Coordinates of C-alpha atoms in Angstrom, one line a residue:
Chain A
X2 CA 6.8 -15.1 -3.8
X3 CA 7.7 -15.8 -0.6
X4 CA 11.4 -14.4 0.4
X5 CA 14.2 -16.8 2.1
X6 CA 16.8 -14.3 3.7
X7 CA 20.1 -14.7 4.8
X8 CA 22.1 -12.0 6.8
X9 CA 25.5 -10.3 7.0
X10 CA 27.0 -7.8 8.9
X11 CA 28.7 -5.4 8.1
X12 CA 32.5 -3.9 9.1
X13 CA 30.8 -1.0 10.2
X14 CA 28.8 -3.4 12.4
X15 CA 25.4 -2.7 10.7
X16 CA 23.3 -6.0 9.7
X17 CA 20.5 -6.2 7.3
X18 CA 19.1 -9.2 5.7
X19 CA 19.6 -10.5 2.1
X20 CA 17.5 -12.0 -0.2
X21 CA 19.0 -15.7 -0.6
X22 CA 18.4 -15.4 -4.2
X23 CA 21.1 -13.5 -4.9
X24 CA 23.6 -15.0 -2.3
X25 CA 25.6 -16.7 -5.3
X26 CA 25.3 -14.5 -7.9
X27 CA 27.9 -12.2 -8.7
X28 CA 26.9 -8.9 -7.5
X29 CA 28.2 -6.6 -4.6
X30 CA 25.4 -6.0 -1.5
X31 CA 25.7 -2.2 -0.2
X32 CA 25.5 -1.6 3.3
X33 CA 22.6 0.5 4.2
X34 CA 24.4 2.3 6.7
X35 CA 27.9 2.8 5.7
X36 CA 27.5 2.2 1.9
X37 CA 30.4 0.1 1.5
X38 CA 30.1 -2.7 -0.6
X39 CA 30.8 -6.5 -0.3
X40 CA 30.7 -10.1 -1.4
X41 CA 28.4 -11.8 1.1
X42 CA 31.6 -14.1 1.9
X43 CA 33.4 -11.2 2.8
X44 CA 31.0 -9.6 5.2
X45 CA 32.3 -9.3 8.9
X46 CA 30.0 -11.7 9.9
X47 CA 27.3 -14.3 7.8
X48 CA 24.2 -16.2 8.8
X49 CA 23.2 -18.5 6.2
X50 CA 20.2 -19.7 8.4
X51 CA 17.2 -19.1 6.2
X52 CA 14.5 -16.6 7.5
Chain B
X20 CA -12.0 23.0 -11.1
X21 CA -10.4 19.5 -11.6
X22 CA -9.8 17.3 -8.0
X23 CA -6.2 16.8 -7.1
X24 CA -4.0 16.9 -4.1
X25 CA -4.6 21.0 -3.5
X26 CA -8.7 20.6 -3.6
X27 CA -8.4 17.5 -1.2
X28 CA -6.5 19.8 1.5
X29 CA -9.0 22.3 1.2
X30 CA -12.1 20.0 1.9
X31 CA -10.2 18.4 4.6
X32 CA -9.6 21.9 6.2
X33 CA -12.8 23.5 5.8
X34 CA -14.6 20.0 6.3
X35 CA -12.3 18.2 9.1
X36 CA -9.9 20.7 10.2
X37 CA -8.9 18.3 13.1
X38 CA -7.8 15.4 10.3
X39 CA -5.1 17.5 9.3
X40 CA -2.2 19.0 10.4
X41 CA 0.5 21.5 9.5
X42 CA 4.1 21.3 10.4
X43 CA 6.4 24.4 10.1
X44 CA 9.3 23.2 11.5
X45 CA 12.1 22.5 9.5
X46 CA 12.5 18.4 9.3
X47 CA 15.3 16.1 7.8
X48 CA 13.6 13.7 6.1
X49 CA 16.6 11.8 5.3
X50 CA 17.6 11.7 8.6
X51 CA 14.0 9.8 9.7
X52 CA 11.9 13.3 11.2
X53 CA 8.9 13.1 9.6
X54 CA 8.2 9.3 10.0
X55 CA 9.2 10.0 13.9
X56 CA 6.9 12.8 14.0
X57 CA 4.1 10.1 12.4
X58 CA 4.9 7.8 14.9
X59 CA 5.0 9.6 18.3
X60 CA 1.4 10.7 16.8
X61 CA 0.0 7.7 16.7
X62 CA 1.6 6.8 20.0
X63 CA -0.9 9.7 21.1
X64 CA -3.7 8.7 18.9
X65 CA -3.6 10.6 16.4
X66 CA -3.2 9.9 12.7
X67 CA -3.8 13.1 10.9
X68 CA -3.0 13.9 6.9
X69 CA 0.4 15.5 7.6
X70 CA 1.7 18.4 5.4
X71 CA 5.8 19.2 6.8
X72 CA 6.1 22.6 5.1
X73 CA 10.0 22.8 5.1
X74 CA 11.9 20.2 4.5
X75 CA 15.5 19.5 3.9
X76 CA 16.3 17.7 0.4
X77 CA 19.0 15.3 0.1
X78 CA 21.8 17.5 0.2
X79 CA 20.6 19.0 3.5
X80 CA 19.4 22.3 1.7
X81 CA 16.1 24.1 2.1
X82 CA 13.5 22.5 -0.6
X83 CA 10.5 24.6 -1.9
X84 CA 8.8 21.3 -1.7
X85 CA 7.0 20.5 1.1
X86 CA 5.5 16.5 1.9
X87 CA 2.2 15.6 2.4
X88 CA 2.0 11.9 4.0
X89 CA -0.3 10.0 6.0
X90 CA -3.5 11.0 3.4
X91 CA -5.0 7.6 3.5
X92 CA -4.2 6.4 7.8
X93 CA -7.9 6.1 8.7
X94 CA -10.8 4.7 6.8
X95 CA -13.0 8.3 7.4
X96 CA -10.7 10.1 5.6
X97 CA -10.4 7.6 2.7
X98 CA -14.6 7.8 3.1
X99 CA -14.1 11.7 2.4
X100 CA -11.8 11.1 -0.7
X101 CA -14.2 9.0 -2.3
X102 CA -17.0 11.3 -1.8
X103 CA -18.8 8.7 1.0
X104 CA -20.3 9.4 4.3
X105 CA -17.9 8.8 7.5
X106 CA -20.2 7.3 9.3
X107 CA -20.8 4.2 6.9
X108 CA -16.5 3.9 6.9
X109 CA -16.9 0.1 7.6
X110 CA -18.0 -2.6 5.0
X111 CA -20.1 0.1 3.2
X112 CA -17.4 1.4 2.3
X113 CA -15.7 -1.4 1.0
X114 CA -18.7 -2.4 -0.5
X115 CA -19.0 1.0 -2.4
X116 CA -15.6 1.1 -3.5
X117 CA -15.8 -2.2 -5.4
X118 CA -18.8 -0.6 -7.4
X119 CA -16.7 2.8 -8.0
X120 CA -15.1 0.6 -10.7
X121 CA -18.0 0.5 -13.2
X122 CA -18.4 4.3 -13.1
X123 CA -15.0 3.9 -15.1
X124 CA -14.9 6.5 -17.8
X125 CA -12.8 8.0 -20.4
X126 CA -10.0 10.5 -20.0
X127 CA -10.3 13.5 -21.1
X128 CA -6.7 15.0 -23.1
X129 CA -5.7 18.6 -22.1
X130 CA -3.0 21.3 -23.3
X131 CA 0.4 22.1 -21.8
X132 CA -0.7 25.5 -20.8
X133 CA -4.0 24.2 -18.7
X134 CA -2.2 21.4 -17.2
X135 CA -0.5 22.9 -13.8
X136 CA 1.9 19.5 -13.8
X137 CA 3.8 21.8 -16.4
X138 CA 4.0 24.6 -14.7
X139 CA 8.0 23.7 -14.0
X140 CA 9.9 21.5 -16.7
X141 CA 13.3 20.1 -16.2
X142 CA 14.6 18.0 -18.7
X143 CA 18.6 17.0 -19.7
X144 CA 21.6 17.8 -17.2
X145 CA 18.9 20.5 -15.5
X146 CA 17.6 17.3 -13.5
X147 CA 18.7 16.4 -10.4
X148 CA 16.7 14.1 -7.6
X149 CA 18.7 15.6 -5.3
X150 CA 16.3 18.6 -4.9
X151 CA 13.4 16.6 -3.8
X152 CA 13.1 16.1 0.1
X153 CA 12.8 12.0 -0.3
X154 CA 11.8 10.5 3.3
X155 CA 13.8 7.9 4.6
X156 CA 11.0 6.0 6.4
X157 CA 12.5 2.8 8.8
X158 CA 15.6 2.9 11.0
X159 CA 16.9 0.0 8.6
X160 CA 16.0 0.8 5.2
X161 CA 18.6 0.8 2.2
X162 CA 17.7 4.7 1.7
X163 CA 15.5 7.7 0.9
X164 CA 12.4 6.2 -0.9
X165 CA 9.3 7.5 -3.1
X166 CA 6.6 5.4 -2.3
X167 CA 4.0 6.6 -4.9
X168 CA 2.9 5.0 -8.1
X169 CA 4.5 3.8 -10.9
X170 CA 2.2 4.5 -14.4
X171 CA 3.1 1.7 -17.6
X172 CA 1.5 1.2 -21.0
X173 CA 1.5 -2.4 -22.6
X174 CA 2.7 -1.5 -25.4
X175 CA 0.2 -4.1 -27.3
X176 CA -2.9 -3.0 -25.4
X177 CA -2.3 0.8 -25.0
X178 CA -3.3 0.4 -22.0
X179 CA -1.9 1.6 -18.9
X180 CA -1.3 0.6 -15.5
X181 CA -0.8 2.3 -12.1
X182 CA 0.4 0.1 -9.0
X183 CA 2.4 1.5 -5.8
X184 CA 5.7 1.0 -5.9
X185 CA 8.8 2.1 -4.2
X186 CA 11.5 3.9 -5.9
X187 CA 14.8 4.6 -3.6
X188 CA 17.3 7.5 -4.2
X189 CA 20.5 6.5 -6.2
X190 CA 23.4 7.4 -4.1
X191 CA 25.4 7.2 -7.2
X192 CA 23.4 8.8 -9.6
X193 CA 21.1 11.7 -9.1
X194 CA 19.5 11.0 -12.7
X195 CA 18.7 7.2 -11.4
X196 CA 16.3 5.5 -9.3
X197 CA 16.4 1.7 -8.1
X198 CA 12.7 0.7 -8.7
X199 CA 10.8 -2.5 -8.0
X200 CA 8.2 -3.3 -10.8
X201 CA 6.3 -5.5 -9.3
X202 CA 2.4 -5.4 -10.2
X203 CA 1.8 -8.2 -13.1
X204 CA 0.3 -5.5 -15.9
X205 CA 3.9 -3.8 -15.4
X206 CA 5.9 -7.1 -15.1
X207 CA 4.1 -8.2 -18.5
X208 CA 4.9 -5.2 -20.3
X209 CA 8.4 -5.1 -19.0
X210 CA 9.0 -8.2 -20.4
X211 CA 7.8 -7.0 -23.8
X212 CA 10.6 -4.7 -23.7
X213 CA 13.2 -6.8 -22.1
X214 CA 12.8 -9.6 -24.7
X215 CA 13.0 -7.0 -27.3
X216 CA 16.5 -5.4 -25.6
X217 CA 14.4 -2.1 -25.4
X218 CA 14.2 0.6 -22.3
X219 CA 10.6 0.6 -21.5
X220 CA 9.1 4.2 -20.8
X221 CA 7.6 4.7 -17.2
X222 CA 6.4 8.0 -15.0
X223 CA 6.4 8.1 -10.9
X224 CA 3.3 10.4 -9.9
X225 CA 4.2 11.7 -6.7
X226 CA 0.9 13.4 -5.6
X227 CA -2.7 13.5 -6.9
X228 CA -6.1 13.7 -5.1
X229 CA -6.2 10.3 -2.9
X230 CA -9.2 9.4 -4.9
X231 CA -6.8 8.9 -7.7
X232 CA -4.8 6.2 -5.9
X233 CA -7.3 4.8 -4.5
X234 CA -8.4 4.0 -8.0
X235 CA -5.1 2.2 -8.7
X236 CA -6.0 0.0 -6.3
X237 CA -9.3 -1.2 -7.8
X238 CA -9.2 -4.8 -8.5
X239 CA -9.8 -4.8 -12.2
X240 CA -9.1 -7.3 -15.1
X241 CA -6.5 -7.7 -16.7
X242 CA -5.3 -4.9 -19.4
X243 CA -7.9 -2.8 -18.3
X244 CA -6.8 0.8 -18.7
X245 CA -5.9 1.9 -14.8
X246 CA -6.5 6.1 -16.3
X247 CA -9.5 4.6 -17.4
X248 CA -10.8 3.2 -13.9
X249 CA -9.4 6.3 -12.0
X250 CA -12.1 8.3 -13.6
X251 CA -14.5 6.2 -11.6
X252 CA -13.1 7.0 -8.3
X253 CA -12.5 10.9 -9.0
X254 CA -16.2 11.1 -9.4
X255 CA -14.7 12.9 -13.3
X256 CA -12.7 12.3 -15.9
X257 CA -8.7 12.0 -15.6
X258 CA -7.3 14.9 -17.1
X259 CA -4.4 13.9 -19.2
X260 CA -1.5 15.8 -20.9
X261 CA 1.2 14.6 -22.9
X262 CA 4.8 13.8 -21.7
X263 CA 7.7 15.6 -22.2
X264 CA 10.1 12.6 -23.4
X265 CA 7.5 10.8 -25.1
X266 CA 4.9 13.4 -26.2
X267 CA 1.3 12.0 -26.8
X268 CA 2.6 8.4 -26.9
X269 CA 2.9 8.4 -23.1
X270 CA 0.3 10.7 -21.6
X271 CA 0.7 12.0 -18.0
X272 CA -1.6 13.0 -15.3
X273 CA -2.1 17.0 -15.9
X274 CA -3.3 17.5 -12.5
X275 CA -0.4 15.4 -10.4
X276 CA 1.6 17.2 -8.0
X277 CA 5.3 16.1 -9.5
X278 CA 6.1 13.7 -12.8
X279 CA 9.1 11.9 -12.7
X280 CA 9.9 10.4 -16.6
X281 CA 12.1 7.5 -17.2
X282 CA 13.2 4.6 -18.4
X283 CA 13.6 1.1 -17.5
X284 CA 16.9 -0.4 -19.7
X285 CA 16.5 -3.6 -20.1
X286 CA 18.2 -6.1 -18.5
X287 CA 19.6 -3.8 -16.0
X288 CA 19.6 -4.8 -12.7
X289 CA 21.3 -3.2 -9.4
X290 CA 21.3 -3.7 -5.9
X291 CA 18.3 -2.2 -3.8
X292 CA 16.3 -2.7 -0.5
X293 CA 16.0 -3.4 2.5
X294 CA 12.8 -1.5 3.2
X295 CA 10.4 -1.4 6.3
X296 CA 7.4 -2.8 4.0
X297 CA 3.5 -3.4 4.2
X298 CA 4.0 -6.4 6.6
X299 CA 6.1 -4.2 9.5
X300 CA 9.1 -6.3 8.4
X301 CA 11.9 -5.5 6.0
X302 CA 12.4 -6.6 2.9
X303 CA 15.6 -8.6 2.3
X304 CA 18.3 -6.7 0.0
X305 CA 18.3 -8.0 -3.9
X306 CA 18.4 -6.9 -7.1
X307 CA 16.2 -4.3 -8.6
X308 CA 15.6 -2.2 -12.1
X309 CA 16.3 1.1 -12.3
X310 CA 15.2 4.1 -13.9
X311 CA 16.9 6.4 -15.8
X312 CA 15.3 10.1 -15.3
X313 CA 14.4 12.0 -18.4
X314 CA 12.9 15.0 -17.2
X315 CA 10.5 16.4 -14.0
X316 CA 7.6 18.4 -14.5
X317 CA 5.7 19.8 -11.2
X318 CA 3.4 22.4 -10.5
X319 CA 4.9 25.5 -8.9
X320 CA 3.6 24.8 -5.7
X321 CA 4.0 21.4 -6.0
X322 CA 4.0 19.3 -2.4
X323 CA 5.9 15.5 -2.6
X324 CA 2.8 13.0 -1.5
X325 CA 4.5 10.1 0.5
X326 CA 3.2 7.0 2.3
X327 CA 4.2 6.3 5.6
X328 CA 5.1 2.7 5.2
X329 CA 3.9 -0.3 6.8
X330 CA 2.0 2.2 8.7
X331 CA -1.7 2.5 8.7
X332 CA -1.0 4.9 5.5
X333 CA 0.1 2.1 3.7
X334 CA -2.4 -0.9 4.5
X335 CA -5.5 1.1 4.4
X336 CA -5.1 1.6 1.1
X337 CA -5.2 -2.1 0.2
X338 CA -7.6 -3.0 2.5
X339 CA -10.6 -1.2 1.3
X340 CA -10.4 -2.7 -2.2
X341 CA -9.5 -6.2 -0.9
X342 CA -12.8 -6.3 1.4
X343 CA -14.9 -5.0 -1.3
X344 CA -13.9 -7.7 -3.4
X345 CA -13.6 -10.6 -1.2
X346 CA -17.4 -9.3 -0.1
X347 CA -18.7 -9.6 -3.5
X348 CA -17.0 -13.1 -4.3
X349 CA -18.7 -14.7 -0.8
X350 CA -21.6 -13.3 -1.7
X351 CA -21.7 -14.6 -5.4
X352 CA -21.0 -17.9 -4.1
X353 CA -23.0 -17.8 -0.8
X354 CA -25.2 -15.6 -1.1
X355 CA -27.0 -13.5 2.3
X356 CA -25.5 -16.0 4.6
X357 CA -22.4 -14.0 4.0
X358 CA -22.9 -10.9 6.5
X359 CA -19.4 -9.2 6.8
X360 CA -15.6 -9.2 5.6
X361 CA -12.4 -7.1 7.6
X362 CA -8.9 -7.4 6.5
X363 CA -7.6 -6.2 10.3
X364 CA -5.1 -4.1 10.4
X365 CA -3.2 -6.5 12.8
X366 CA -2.5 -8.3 10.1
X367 CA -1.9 -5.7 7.7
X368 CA -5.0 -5.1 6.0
X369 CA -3.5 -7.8 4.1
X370 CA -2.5 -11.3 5.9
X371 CA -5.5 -12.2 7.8
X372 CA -9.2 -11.9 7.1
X373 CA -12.4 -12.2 9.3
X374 CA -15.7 -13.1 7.5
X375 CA -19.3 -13.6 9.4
X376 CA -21.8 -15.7 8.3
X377 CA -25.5 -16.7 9.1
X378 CA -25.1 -20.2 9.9
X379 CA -27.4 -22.4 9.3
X380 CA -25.7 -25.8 8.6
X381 CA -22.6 -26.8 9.7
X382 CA -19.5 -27.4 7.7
X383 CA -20.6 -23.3 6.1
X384 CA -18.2 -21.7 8.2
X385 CA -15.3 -24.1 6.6
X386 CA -16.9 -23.9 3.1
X387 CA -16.7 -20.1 3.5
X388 CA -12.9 -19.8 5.0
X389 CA -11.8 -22.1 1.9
X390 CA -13.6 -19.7 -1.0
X391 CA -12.4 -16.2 1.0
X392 CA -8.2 -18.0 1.3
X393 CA -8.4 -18.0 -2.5
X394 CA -9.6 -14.7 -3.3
X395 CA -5.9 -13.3 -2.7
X396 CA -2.4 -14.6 -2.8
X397 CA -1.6 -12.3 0.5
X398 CA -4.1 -13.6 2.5
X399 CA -2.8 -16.7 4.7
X400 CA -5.4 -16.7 7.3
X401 CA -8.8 -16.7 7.0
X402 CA -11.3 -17.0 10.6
X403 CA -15.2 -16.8 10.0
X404 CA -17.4 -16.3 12.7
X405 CA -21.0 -15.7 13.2
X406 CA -23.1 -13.0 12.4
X407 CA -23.6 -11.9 15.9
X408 CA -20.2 -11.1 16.0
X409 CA -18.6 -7.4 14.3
X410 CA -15.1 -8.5 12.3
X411 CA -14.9 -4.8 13.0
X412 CA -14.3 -5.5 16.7
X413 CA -10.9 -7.6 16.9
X414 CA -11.5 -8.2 20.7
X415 CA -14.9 -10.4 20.0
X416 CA -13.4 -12.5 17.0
X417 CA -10.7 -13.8 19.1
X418 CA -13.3 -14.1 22.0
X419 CA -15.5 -16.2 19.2
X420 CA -12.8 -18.7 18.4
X421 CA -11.3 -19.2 22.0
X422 CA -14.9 -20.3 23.0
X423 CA -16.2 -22.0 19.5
X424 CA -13.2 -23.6 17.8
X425 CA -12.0 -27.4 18.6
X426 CA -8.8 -27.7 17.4
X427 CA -9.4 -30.8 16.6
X428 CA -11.7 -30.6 13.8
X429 CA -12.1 -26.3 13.4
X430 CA -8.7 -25.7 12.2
X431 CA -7.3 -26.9 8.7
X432 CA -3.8 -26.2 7.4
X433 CA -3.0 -26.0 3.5
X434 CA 0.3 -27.2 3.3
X435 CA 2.7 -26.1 0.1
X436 CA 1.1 -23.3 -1.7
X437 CA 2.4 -20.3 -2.6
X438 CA 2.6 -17.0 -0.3
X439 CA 3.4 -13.5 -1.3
X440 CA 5.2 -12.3 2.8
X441 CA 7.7 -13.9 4.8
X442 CA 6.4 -15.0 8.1
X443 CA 7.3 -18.1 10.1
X444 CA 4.1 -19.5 8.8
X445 CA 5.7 -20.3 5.6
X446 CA 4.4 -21.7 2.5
X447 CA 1.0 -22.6 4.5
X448 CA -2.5 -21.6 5.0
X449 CA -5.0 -21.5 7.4
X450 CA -8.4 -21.8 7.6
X451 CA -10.5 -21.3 11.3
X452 CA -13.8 -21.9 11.4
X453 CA -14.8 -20.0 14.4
X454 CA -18.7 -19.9 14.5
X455 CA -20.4 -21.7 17.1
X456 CA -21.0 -25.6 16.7
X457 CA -24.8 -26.3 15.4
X458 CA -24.0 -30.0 16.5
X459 CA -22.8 -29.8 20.3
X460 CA -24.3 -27.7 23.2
X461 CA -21.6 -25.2 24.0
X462 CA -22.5 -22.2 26.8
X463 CA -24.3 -18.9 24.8
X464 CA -22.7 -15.7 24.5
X465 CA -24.0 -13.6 26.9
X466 CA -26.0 -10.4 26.1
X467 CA -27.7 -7.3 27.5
X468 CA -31.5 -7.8 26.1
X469 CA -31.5 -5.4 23.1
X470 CA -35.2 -4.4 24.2
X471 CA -33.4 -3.0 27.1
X472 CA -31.4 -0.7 25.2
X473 CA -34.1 0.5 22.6
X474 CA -35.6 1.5 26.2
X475 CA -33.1 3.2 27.3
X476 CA -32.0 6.9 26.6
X477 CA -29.1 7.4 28.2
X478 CA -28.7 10.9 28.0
X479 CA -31.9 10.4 30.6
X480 CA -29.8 8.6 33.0
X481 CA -26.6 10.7 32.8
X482 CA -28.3 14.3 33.4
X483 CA -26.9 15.8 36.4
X484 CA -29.3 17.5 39.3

C-alpha cells in the first residue's frame, strides 16, 4: 500500500525519509549515511508533513 | 548443456557483441562506481549487459566475483533471452511472453556433483557476506543491496515461489540480511510460519539465465509452482539440486550463479531502507525481516547478477509480463477492437498504461480505460487512444489526447482506492479516454498518403551521382 513518509535529519546533516508507520513505535531509525541511530524525536531536525 | 547466466553471455557475444560490455577496471561498488558507470552510459545512449570484472567487496578487498547488471535494460535483449526475434520486441513480445507460461513443465532433480552451484560450499562460521562485492545503487540508499530473487515453499502446497526482492547488507552482522518479503505467495507462507513461532526457510539466487527471471515474473495463479513455470521460459526443464541446510526438502536451482540459504525468524523485525526503488523515488525507512545465512554455495566462477534499480533494468522486467497480460484480458473482454497495450517506461513500466482501440462507438475508449485500471494494483493511469496511433511512440499519445480529450467529459477520477507507490496523485485513479470523438467534428490528423510511401524506395532517392 501506499506509503505516508515523514522525514528527519540527521546530526550528521544527512536526511532521508521514514515510513510514518513506524514513527511511534519503539524502534531506533539508522542513518544511512553516518549509521548512528535515533528516536525520530531526537533527530536534529523533523518534518512530520506527510509525503 | 543446461542455459544459465554463462550460456546467456556467450550468445550475446557471439550473437550481439555490441549489447555487451566488459569492464576491467577495478570499481567500488559500495562506494556507487558501477551504477555511475550505468548511468553516464545511458546518458550516451547506451544500455549494454554490463560485466565489471574486479570489483571491490565490502571490506574494500579484491573479490573473485565479478557483477553482471543491466541484463534485462532493453526489450531486444530480453527478446534474445526468451528465444524471440528482436525485431517483433514490441507487443509480440509481450504477447509471447504471456503464452510462455503454458509451456510450464516439470523440474528435473540433479546430483551435487553435476550441479556447478556446488562447486564452492560454505556453511557455519566459514560464511561471511562480506566477501561478496554488494552494489550500493542510489546516492541515498540505507546500504549495499542484492536485488535478485527471493525462492519460498508454502509449506502446505509444496510449492514454491520466486519474486524480486531486495536484500541489504547487515552492517552489524555479516551472517544477516534485512530482507523485504513482499510478493503475496511469500507473505502467505510467512505467515504460516510466523503464527506457528517457526523460522521459515528461504534461498536468494543471485544469477541465472535472464530467461529464468523473467519466468518469475509470469503472472500465474495462485500456488502455482514458480520452478514449475520457469521451465516454460528456459525453453527446458529447471534443473534442481538439493540444499545444503535443508537437503531435498528445499531444493535449489543447480545451475544459479550464487545460493544464499537462510532463514526468516519469526517475528523479527529490524530497521531497513531507504532505497532508490522501481518508481525513481525512495522508499521511506521502516521495519524489515531478516535473514539469517546458513550457508553459500556458488560455482567457481561464479559472477553476482544485479539489477540496476529503478533503471530501465529494473522496469523492463515487469513490463513485458504486465502488457502481455493486460493484452489478453482487453482482448477477452473486447475482443479485435483492442489493437495495442505499452506500460511506458516514463511511468515505470508500471504506473501508467497506453491502450489503442478500433473505435467504433463512443463511450469504448472509457469502457476500455476502466477494464485495463483494474488489471493491476500499480497501474494508476490508464489513456486509450486510437488505433492509428503506436502506444509505442510516447510523442503521438500525448499528441492524441492534447487534440482529442475534453476535459470535461474525457477524463474520470477514481477517488479512494487503493495504490501500491507514493505519488502526489494519492489514493486516486485516472482514466483518459483519448481517442477522437465519433460525436463532434474535430480537425483530422494529418498524414503522408501511405500509397505514397509504398511508392517510394528511398534508397532511389538518396543515391549520390
Amino acid at each position: 500500500m501506499m506509503q505516508r513518509t515523514f522525514r528527519v535529519t540527521c546530526n550528521c546533516g544527512h536526511s532521508f525519509p521514514v515510513d510514518y508507520g513506524i514513527r511511534h513505535v519503539d524502534v531506533l531509525l539508522e542513518c544511512p549515511m553516518c549509521r548512528a541511530k535515533m528516536k525520530p524525536d531526537d533527530a536534529a531536525e523533523l518534518d512530520e508533513r506527510w509525503g | 548443456m543446461a542455459k544459465d547466466l554463462h550460456s546467456f553471455i556467450e550468445e550475446l557475444e557471439r550473437d550481439h557483441p555490441g549489447d555487451i560490455v566488459r569492464i576491467a577496471k577495478t570499481v567500488d561498488p559500495t562506494k556507487h562506481e558501477i551504477t555511475a558507470v550505468l548511468e553516464l552510459l545511458k546518458q550516451r545512449g547506451e544500455q549494454p549487459m554490463a560485466i565489471f570484472e574486479n570489483c571491490l567487496d565490502i571490506e574494500g578487498e579484491l573479490s573473485p566475483t565479478p557483477v553482471l547488471i543491466n541484463a534485462f535494460a532493453t526489450r531486444e535483449r530480453c527478446a534474445t533471452a526468451l528465444g524471440m526475434p528482436r525485431d517483433q520486441a514490441k507487443l509480440p513480445l509481450s504477447v509471447g511472453f504471456s503464452r510462455l507460461a503454458a509451456d510450464a513443465c516439470d523440474p528435473v532433480v540433479v546430483d551435487a556433483a553435476s550441479a556447478p552451484v556446488k562447486e564452492i560450499i560454505e556453511t557455519g562460521d566459514d560464511v561471511d557476506i562480506r566477501k561478496l562485492p554488494i552494489v550500493m545503487h542510489s546516492e541515498g540508499d540505507y546500504g549495499p543491496c542484492l536485488t535478485m530473487t527471493l525462492a519460498v515453499k508454502d509449506p502446505e502446497s509444496g510449492a514454491y515461489n520466486a519474486a524480486f526482492i531486495k536484500a541489504f547488507y547487515d552492517f552489524e552482522d555479516q551472517r544477516r540480511l534485512r530482507i523485504t518479503i513482499h510478493s503475496t505467495d511469500s507473505e502467505r507462507a510467512l505467515q504460516y510460519y510466523e503464527d506457528r513461532g517457526l523460522p521459515m526457510p528461504v534461498v536468494a539466487i543471485l544469477g541465472h539465465h535472464p530467461s529464468f527471471y523473467l519466468g518469475t515474473m509470469a503472472l500465474t495463479p495462485f500456488e502455482s509452482n514458480d520452478y514449475r513455470t520457469i521451465g516454460g521460459y528456459l525453453g527446458e526443464p529447471l534443473r534442481l539440486v538439493p540444499s545444503e541446510t535443508w537437503g531435498e526438502d528445499f531444493m535449489v536451482p543447480a545451475d544459479a550463479e550464487i545460493i544464499i540459504e537462510g532463514e526468516v525468524p519469526p517475528g523479527v523485525r529490524m530497521i531497513a531502507d531507504p532505497f532508490g526503488d522501481i518508481t525513481r523515488q525512495y522508499q521511506a525507512q521502516t521495519l524489515r525481516q531478516v535473514m539469517n545465512v546458513k550457508a553459500v554455495t556458488r560455482r567457481s566462477d561464479a559472477m553476482l547478477q544485479d539489477v540496476f534499480a529503478g533503471h530501465h533494468d529494473h522496469m523492463t522486467v515487469g513490463q513485458i509480463p504486465k502488457e502481455g497480460s493486460l493484452y489478453n484480458t482487453l482482448q477477452a473482454k473486447f475482443g479485435d477492437v483492442i489493437t495495442a497495450v505499452h506500460l511506458p517506461l516514463s511511468g515505470c513500466g508500471r504506473l501508467l498504461v497506453y491502450v489503442s482501440v478500433r473505435k467504433t462507438y463512443e463511450g469504448l475508449g472509457k469502457a476500455v480505460a476502466l477494464a485495463a485500471i483494474q488489471e493491476s494494483w500499480t497501474f494508476q493511469t490508464v489513456v486509450v487512444v486510437d488505433d492509428i496511433v503506436d502506444v509505442y511512440n510516447e510523442e503521438d499519445v500525448v499528441w492524441s489526447a492534447l487534440v482529442n480529450v475534453d476535459m470535461s467529459r474525457d477524463v474520470d477520477v477514481i477517488h479512494n482506492i487503493p495504490t501500491v507507490f507514493t505519488t502526489s496523485q494519492g489514493y486516486r485513479k485516472v482514466l483518459i479516454d483519448a481517442t477522437r470523438p465519433l460525436d463532434r467534428t474535430i480537425p483530422e490528423m494529418n498524414r503522408v498518403p501511405q500509397e505514397a510511401m509504398d511508392r517510394i524506395n528511398l534508397d532511389d532517392y538518396l543515391a549520390k551521382g
